[in-house]
Amino acid sequence: MLLFPALIYFAVFKYIPMAGIIIAFKNYNMVLGLWDSPWVGLQNFRDFINGVYFWDIMGNTIIISLYKLLFGFSAPVVLALLLNEVSAQGFKRVVQTITYLPHFLSWVIVYGLMVALLAPGDGLINVLMKENGLTPVSFLTEPAWGRPLLILSEIWKDIGWGAILYLAALAGIDPSLYEAARMDGASKWRQLWHVTLPGISGVIILMLILKLSHILDAGFDQVFMFANTFNQEKVDIIDTWVYREGLERLRIGLATAVGMFKAIIGFALVLITNKLAKKFDGQIW
């Protein structure tokens, strides 16, 4: 009975709407409706793959996602490990609070903070650079700074929130394992490598699988706020391109086809990563 409302929710909002996937194979017309719109087979997929911007947006999406996976995924783990070693509980709580509060800010507010800090004329960073005789940098419009700003701002926003999960996993490690390691003469690094990391390896692998399943997302909200005419070539991703094509130009069939394309790749990545995780489980450390 407790599970029944959740099952209804997923059936109504997740599974039944999947019938709309047929739009990916149609030249959808809102006047004609879902069933009367003409079939075009795989034409929407061909239009996307053969499009002039396909390799650019695919490259941007994969590169940004991999950077976020490389730096953004490991940052909460490192923060959790550092906080786990802090003995002063008051200081630990303050750091946790400061680091996870940005998670509750929308990307609109985050971008506003970036403007206040990095605006070419009166941004705090550029003002300080001028006062110290340095040449101001147009961080928000310079293409070379597009991707680093996306990575750094996401790490700042989500590092504390992500660390909560790992801190909970660390709290579940049996303290007697550390005592036994110390009795055997294990240093802090040895305890970290042979006790702490194996103790949270299951959580790390699970989060990695979830991250890999969204490798073609790259964060629409964030990129939509940070992208502009100047840096678009470096930060334009699949989702922002679909927004322009699907909603602004009403190519809904094409947008649905791209969504299906992403879902298939994400599903394949989940299966592959899950299989690898089972194969190497317990053999990493």
CSV table of C-alpha atoms in Angstrom, one decimal:
chain,number,residue,atom,x,y,z
A,1,MET,CA,0.0,0.0,0.0
A,2,LEU,CA,2.9,2.4,0.8
A,3,LEU,CA,4.4,1.6,-2.6
A,4,PHE,CA,1.1,2.0,-4.6
A,5,PRO,CA,1.1,5.9,-4.9
A,6,ALA,CA,4.7,5.8,-6.1
A,7,LEU,CA,3.8,3.2,-8.7
A,8,ILE,CA,0.9,5.3,-9.9
A,9,TYR,CA,3.1,8.3,-10.2
A,10,PHE,CA,5.7,6.5,-12.4
A,11,ALA,CA,3.0,4.9,-14.5
A,12,VAL,CA,1.2,8.2,-15.2
A,13,PHE,CA,4.1,10.6,-15.6
A,14,LYS,CA,6.9,8.2,-16.8
A,15,TYR,CA,5.6,5.2,-18.6
A,16,ILE,CA,2.4,6.3,-20.3
A,17,PRO,CA,4.0,9.4,-21.8
A,18,MET,CA,6.6,7.1,-23.5
A,19,ALA,CA,3.9,6.6,-26.2
A,20,GLY,CA,4.9,10.0,-27.4
A,21,ILE,CA,8.2,8.5,-28.6
A,22,ILE,CA,6.5,7.9,-32.0
A,23,ILE,CA,6.9,11.7,-32.6
A,24,ALA,CA,10.6,10.9,-33.3
A,25,PHE,CA,9.5,9.0,-36.4
A,26,LYS,CA,7.0,11.7,-37.6
A,27,ASN,CA,7.0,15.2,-39.1
A,28,TYR,CA,5.0,16.3,-36.2
A,29,ASN,CA,2.4,19.0,-36.8
A,30,MET,CA,0.5,20.5,-33.9
A,31,VAL,CA,-2.6,21.1,-36.1
A,32,LEU,CA,-2.7,17.5,-37.3
A,33,GLY,CA,-2.0,16.1,-33.9
A,34,LEU,CA,0.0,13.0,-32.8
A,35,TRP,CA,-1.7,10.4,-34.8
A,36,ASP,CA,-2.4,12.2,-38.1
A,37,SER,CA,1.1,13.8,-38.5
A,38,PRO,CA,2.9,12.1,-41.5
A,39,TRP,CA,5.4,9.3,-40.8
A,40,VAL,CA,9.0,10.1,-41.9
A,41,GLY,CA,10.8,7.0,-40.6
A,42,LEU,CA,14.4,7.7,-39.5
A,43,GLN,CA,14.5,11.1,-41.3
A,44,ASN,CA,14.7,13.1,-38.0
A,45,PHE,CA,17.7,11.0,-36.9
A,46,ARG,CA,19.4,11.5,-40.2
A,47,ASP,CA,18.8,15.3,-40.1
A,48,PHE,CA,20.4,15.4,-36.7
A,49,ILE,CA,23.4,13.2,-37.4
A,50,ASN,CA,24.0,14.8,-40.9
A,51,GLY,CA,23.5,18.3,-39.6
A,52,VAL,CA,26.2,20.9,-40.0
A,53,TYR,CA,26.5,21.4,-36.2
A,54,PHE,CA,26.3,17.7,-35.2
A,55,TRP,CA,30.1,17.2,-34.5
A,56,ASP,CA,30.5,20.6,-32.8
A,57,ILE,CA,27.7,20.1,-30.3
A,58,MET,CA,28.5,16.4,-29.7
A,59,GLY,CA,32.1,17.4,-29.1
A,60,ASN,CA,31.2,20.2,-26.7
A,61,THR,CA,28.7,18.0,-24.9
A,62,ILE,CA,31.1,15.1,-24.4
A,63,ILE,CA,34.1,17.3,-23.5
A,64,ILE,CA,32.2,19.3,-20.9
A,65,SER,CA,30.6,16.2,-19.4
A,66,LEU,CA,34.0,14.4,-19.2
A,67,TYR,CA,35.5,17.4,-17.5
A,68,LYS,CA,32.6,17.6,-15.0
A,69,LEU,CA,33.0,13.8,-14.4
A,70,LEU,CA,36.7,14.1,-13.9
A,71,PHE,CA,36.8,17.1,-11.6
A,72,GLY,CA,33.2,17.4,-10.4
A,73,PHE,CA,32.8,13.8,-9.5
A,74,SER,CA,36.0,13.5,-7.4
A,75,ALA,CA,35.6,16.9,-5.6
A,76,PRO,CA,32.8,15.7,-3.2
A,77,VAL,CA,34.7,12.5,-2.4
A,78,VAL,CA,37.8,14.5,-1.5
A,79,LEU,CA,35.8,17.0,0.6
A,80,ALA,CA,34.1,14.2,2.4
A,81,LEU,CA,37.4,12.5,3.2
A,82,LEU,CA,38.9,15.7,4.5
A,83,LEU,CA,35.9,16.5,6.7
A,84,ASN,CA,36.0,12.9,8.0
A,85,GLU,CA,39.4,13.6,9.4
A,86,VAL,CA,38.3,16.8,11.2
A,87,SER,CA,37.9,16.2,15.0
A,88,ALA,CA,36.5,19.6,15.8
A,89,GLN,CA,32.7,19.0,15.3
A,90,GLY,CA,31.8,22.7,15.4
A,91,PHE,CA,34.3,23.6,12.6
A,92,LYS,CA,33.1,20.6,10.6
A,93,ARG,CA,29.5,21.6,10.8
A,94,VAL,CA,30.3,25.2,9.7
A,95,VAL,CA,32.3,23.9,6.7
A,96,GLN,CA,29.5,21.5,5.7
A,97,THR,CA,26.9,24.3,5.9
A,98,ILE,CA,29.0,26.8,3.9
A,99,THR,CA,29.7,24.2,1.2
A,100,TYR,CA,26.3,22.8,0.7
A,101,LEU,CA,24.2,26.0,0.8
A,102,PRO,CA,25.1,27.0,-2.9
A,103,HIS,CA,23.3,23.8,-4.0
A,104,PHE,CA,20.0,25.5,-3.3
A,105,LEU,CA,20.8,28.5,-5.5
A,106,SER,CA,19.3,28.5,-9.0
A,107,TRP,CA,21.7,28.9,-12.0
A,108,VAL,CA,20.1,32.3,-12.6
A,109,ILE,CA,21.5,33.5,-9.2
A,110,VAL,CA,24.8,31.8,-9.7
A,111,TYR,CA,25.2,33.5,-13.1
A,112,GLY,CA,24.3,36.8,-11.4
A,113,LEU,CA,27.1,36.2,-8.9
A,114,MET,CA,29.5,35.4,-11.8
A,115,VAL,CA,28.6,38.7,-13.4
A,116,ALA,CA,29.3,40.6,-10.2
A,117,LEU,CA,32.7,38.9,-9.9
A,118,LEU,CA,33.8,38.6,-13.6
A,119,ALA,CA,32.0,41.4,-15.6
A,120,PRO,CA,34.5,43.1,-18.0
A,121,GLY,CA,34.0,46.6,-16.7
A,122,ASP,CA,33.0,46.6,-13.0
A,123,GLY,CA,33.4,43.0,-12.0
A,124,LEU,CA,35.2,42.6,-8.7
A,125,ILE,CA,38.0,40.4,-10.1
A,126,ASN,CA,38.7,42.8,-13.0
A,127,VAL,CA,38.6,45.8,-10.7
A,128,LEU,CA,41.3,44.1,-8.5
A,129,MET,CA,43.3,43.3,-11.6
A,130,LYS,CA,43.2,46.9,-12.8
A,131,GLU,CA,44.3,48.2,-9.4
A,132,ASN,CA,47.3,45.8,-9.5
A,133,GLY,CA,48.3,46.9,-13.0
A,134,LEU,CA,47.0,43.7,-14.8
A,135,THR,CA,45.0,43.6,-18.0
A,136,PRO,CA,41.3,42.9,-17.4
A,137,VAL,CA,40.0,39.7,-18.9
A,138,SER,CA,36.5,39.3,-20.4
A,139,PHE,CA,35.8,36.0,-18.6
A,140,LEU,CA,32.1,35.7,-19.5
A,141,THR,CA,32.6,36.4,-23.2
A,142,GLU,CA,36.0,34.9,-23.9
A,143,PRO,CA,35.6,31.5,-25.6
A,144,ALA,CA,38.6,30.1,-23.9
A,145,TRP,CA,37.0,30.7,-20.5
A,146,GLY,CA,33.6,29.2,-21.4
A,147,ARG,CA,34.3,25.6,-20.4
A,148,PRO,CA,36.4,26.4,-17.3
A,149,LEU,CA,33.7,28.6,-15.9
A,150,LEU,CA,31.1,25.8,-16.4
A,151,ILE,CA,33.3,23.3,-14.6
A,152,LEU,CA,34.3,25.6,-11.7
A,153,SER,CA,30.9,27.0,-11.0
A,154,GLU,CA,29.3,23.5,-10.9
A,155,ILE,CA,32.0,22.2,-8.5
A,156,TRP,CA,31.4,25.2,-6.3
A,157,LYS,CA,27.6,24.7,-6.4
A,158,ASP,CA,27.4,21.0,-5.8
A,159,ILE,CA,30.6,19.9,-3.9
A,160,GLY,CA,29.0,20.2,-0.5
A,161,TRP,CA,25.7,18.6,-1.4
A,162,GLY,CA,27.5,15.6,-3.1
A,163,ALA,CA,29.8,15.2,0.0
A,164,ILE,CA,26.8,14.5,2.3
A,165,LEU,CA,26.2,11.1,0.7
A,166,TYR,CA,29.9,10.1,1.1
A,167,LEU,CA,30.0,11.4,4.7
A,168,ALA,CA,27.0,9.1,5.5
A,169,ALA,CA,28.8,6.2,3.9
A,170,LEU,CA,31.9,7.0,5.9
A,171,ALA,CA,29.9,7.0,9.1
A,172,GLY,CA,28.9,3.4,8.4
A,173,ILE,CA,32.5,2.1,8.4
A,174,ASP,CA,33.2,-0.1,11.4
A,175,PRO,CA,35.7,1.8,13.7
A,176,SER,CA,37.3,-1.5,14.7
A,177,LEU,CA,38.7,-1.7,11.2
A,178,TYR,CA,40.7,1.5,11.9
A,179,GLU,CA,41.8,0.2,15.3
A,180,ALA,CA,43.1,-3.1,13.7
A,181,ALA,CA,44.9,-1.1,11.0
A,182,ARG,CA,46.6,1.1,13.6
A,183,MET,CA,47.6,-1.9,15.6
A,184,ASP,CA,49.2,-3.3,12.5
A,185,GLY,CA,51.2,-0.1,12.1
A,186,ALA,CA,49.2,1.4,9.2
A,187,SER,CA,49.7,5.1,8.5
A,188,LYS,CA,46.9,7.5,7.8
A,189,TRP,CA,47.4,7.0,4.1
A,190,ARG,CA,47.4,3.2,4.4
A,191,GLN,CA,44.1,3.5,6.5
A,192,LEU,CA,42.7,5.7,3.8
A,193,TRP,CA,43.6,3.3,1.0
A,194,HIS,CA,42.8,0.0,2.7
A,195,VAL,CA,39.9,0.9,5.0
A,196,THR,CA,38.2,4.1,4.0
A,197,LEU,CA,38.1,3.9,0.3
A,198,PRO,CA,37.0,0.2,0.2
A,199,GLY,CA,34.3,1.1,2.7
A,200,ILE,CA,32.7,3.7,0.4
A,201,SER,CA,33.6,2.0,-2.9
A,202,GLY,CA,30.0,0.8,-3.4
A,203,VAL,CA,28.6,4.3,-3.1
A,204,ILE,CA,31.3,5.7,-5.4
A,205,ILE,CA,30.6,3.1,-8.1
A,206,LEU,CA,26.8,3.7,-7.8
A,207,MET,CA,27.3,7.4,-8.2
A,208,LEU,CA,29.7,6.9,-11.2
A,209,ILE,CA,27.1,4.7,-12.9
A,210,LEU,CA,24.4,7.4,-12.4
A,211,LYS,CA,26.8,10.1,-13.7
A,212,LEU,CA,27.7,8.2,-16.8
A,213,SER,CA,24.1,7.6,-17.7
A,214,HIS,CA,23.8,11.4,-18.0
A,215,ILE,CA,27.0,12.0,-19.9
A,216,LEU,CA,25.1,13.6,-22.8
A,217,ASP,CA,23.2,16.0,-20.6
A,218,ALA,CA,26.1,18.4,-19.6
A,219,GLY,CA,23.6,20.6,-17.7
A,220,PHE,CA,21.1,22.5,-19.8
A,221,ASP,CA,20.1,25.1,-17.1
A,222,GLN,CA,23.7,26.1,-16.5
A,223,VAL,CA,24.8,26.2,-20.2
A,224,PHE,CA,21.7,28.1,-21.1
A,225,MET,CA,22.6,30.9,-18.6
A,226,PHE,CA,26.3,31.0,-19.4
A,227,ALA,CA,26.2,30.8,-23.2
A,228,ASN,CA,26.3,33.9,-25.3
A,229,THR,CA,27.1,34.9,-28.9
A,230,PHE,CA,30.8,35.1,-28.1
A,231,ASN,CA,31.4,31.8,-26.3
A,232,GLN,CA,28.7,29.7,-27.9
A,233,GLU,CA,31.1,27.8,-30.1
A,234,LYS,CA,32.8,26.3,-27.0
A,235,VAL,CA,29.8,25.7,-24.8
A,236,ASP,CA,26.8,24.9,-27.1
A,237,ILE,CA,25.6,21.4,-26.2
A,238,ILE,CA,22.9,19.0,-27.5
A,239,ASP,CA,20.2,20.3,-25.1
A,240,THR,CA,20.7,24.0,-26.0
A,241,TRP,CA,20.7,23.1,-29.7
A,242,VAL,CA,17.5,21.1,-29.2
A,243,TYR,CA,15.9,24.0,-27.4
A,244,ARG,CA,16.5,26.3,-30.4
A,245,GLU,CA,15.5,23.7,-33.0
A,246,GLY,CA,12.6,22.1,-31.1
A,247,LEU,CA,11.0,25.0,-29.2
A,248,GLU,CA,12.0,28.1,-31.1
A,249,ARG,CA,11.7,26.6,-34.6
A,250,LEU,CA,9.0,24.0,-33.6
A,251,ARG,CA,10.9,21.0,-35.1
A,252,ILE,CA,9.3,18.8,-32.4
A,253,GLY,CA,9.9,15.6,-34.2
A,254,LEU,CA,13.6,16.4,-34.5
A,255,ALA,CA,13.8,17.3,-30.8
A,256,THR,CA,12.1,14.0,-29.8
A,257,ALA,CA,14.5,12.0,-32.0
A,258,VAL,CA,17.5,13.7,-30.3
A,259,GLY,CA,16.0,12.9,-26.9
A,260,MET,CA,15.6,9.2,-27.9
A,261,PHE,CA,19.2,9.2,-29.3
A,262,LYS,CA,20.5,10.4,-25.9
A,263,ALA,CA,18.3,7.9,-24.0
A,264,ILE,CA,19.6,5.0,-26.0
A,265,ILE,CA,23.3,6.0,-25.4
A,266,GLY,CA,22.7,6.7,-21.7
A,267,PHE,CA,21.0,3.3,-21.3
A,268,ALA,CA,23.9,1.5,-23.0
A,269,LEU,CA,26.4,3.4,-20.8
A,270,VAL,CA,24.5,2.3,-17.7
A,271,LEU,CA,24.6,-1.4,-18.7
A,272,ILE,CA,28.3,-1.3,-19.7
A,273,THR,CA,29.3,0.6,-16.5
A,274,ASN,CA,27.2,-1.7,-14.3
A,275,LYS,CA,28.8,-4.8,-15.8
A,276,LEU,CA,32.3,-3.4,-15.4
A,277,ALA,CA,31.5,-2.4,-11.8
A,278,LYS,CA,30.4,-6.0,-11.0
A,279,LYS,CA,33.5,-7.4,-12.7
A,280,PHE,CA,35.9,-5.3,-10.8
A,281,ASP,CA,34.0,-5.0,-7.5
A,282,GLY,CA,36.4,-5.6,-4.6
A,283,GLN,CA,39.4,-5.7,-7.0
A,284,ILE,CA,40.1,-1.9,-7.1
A,285,TRP,CA,41.7,-1.6,-3.7
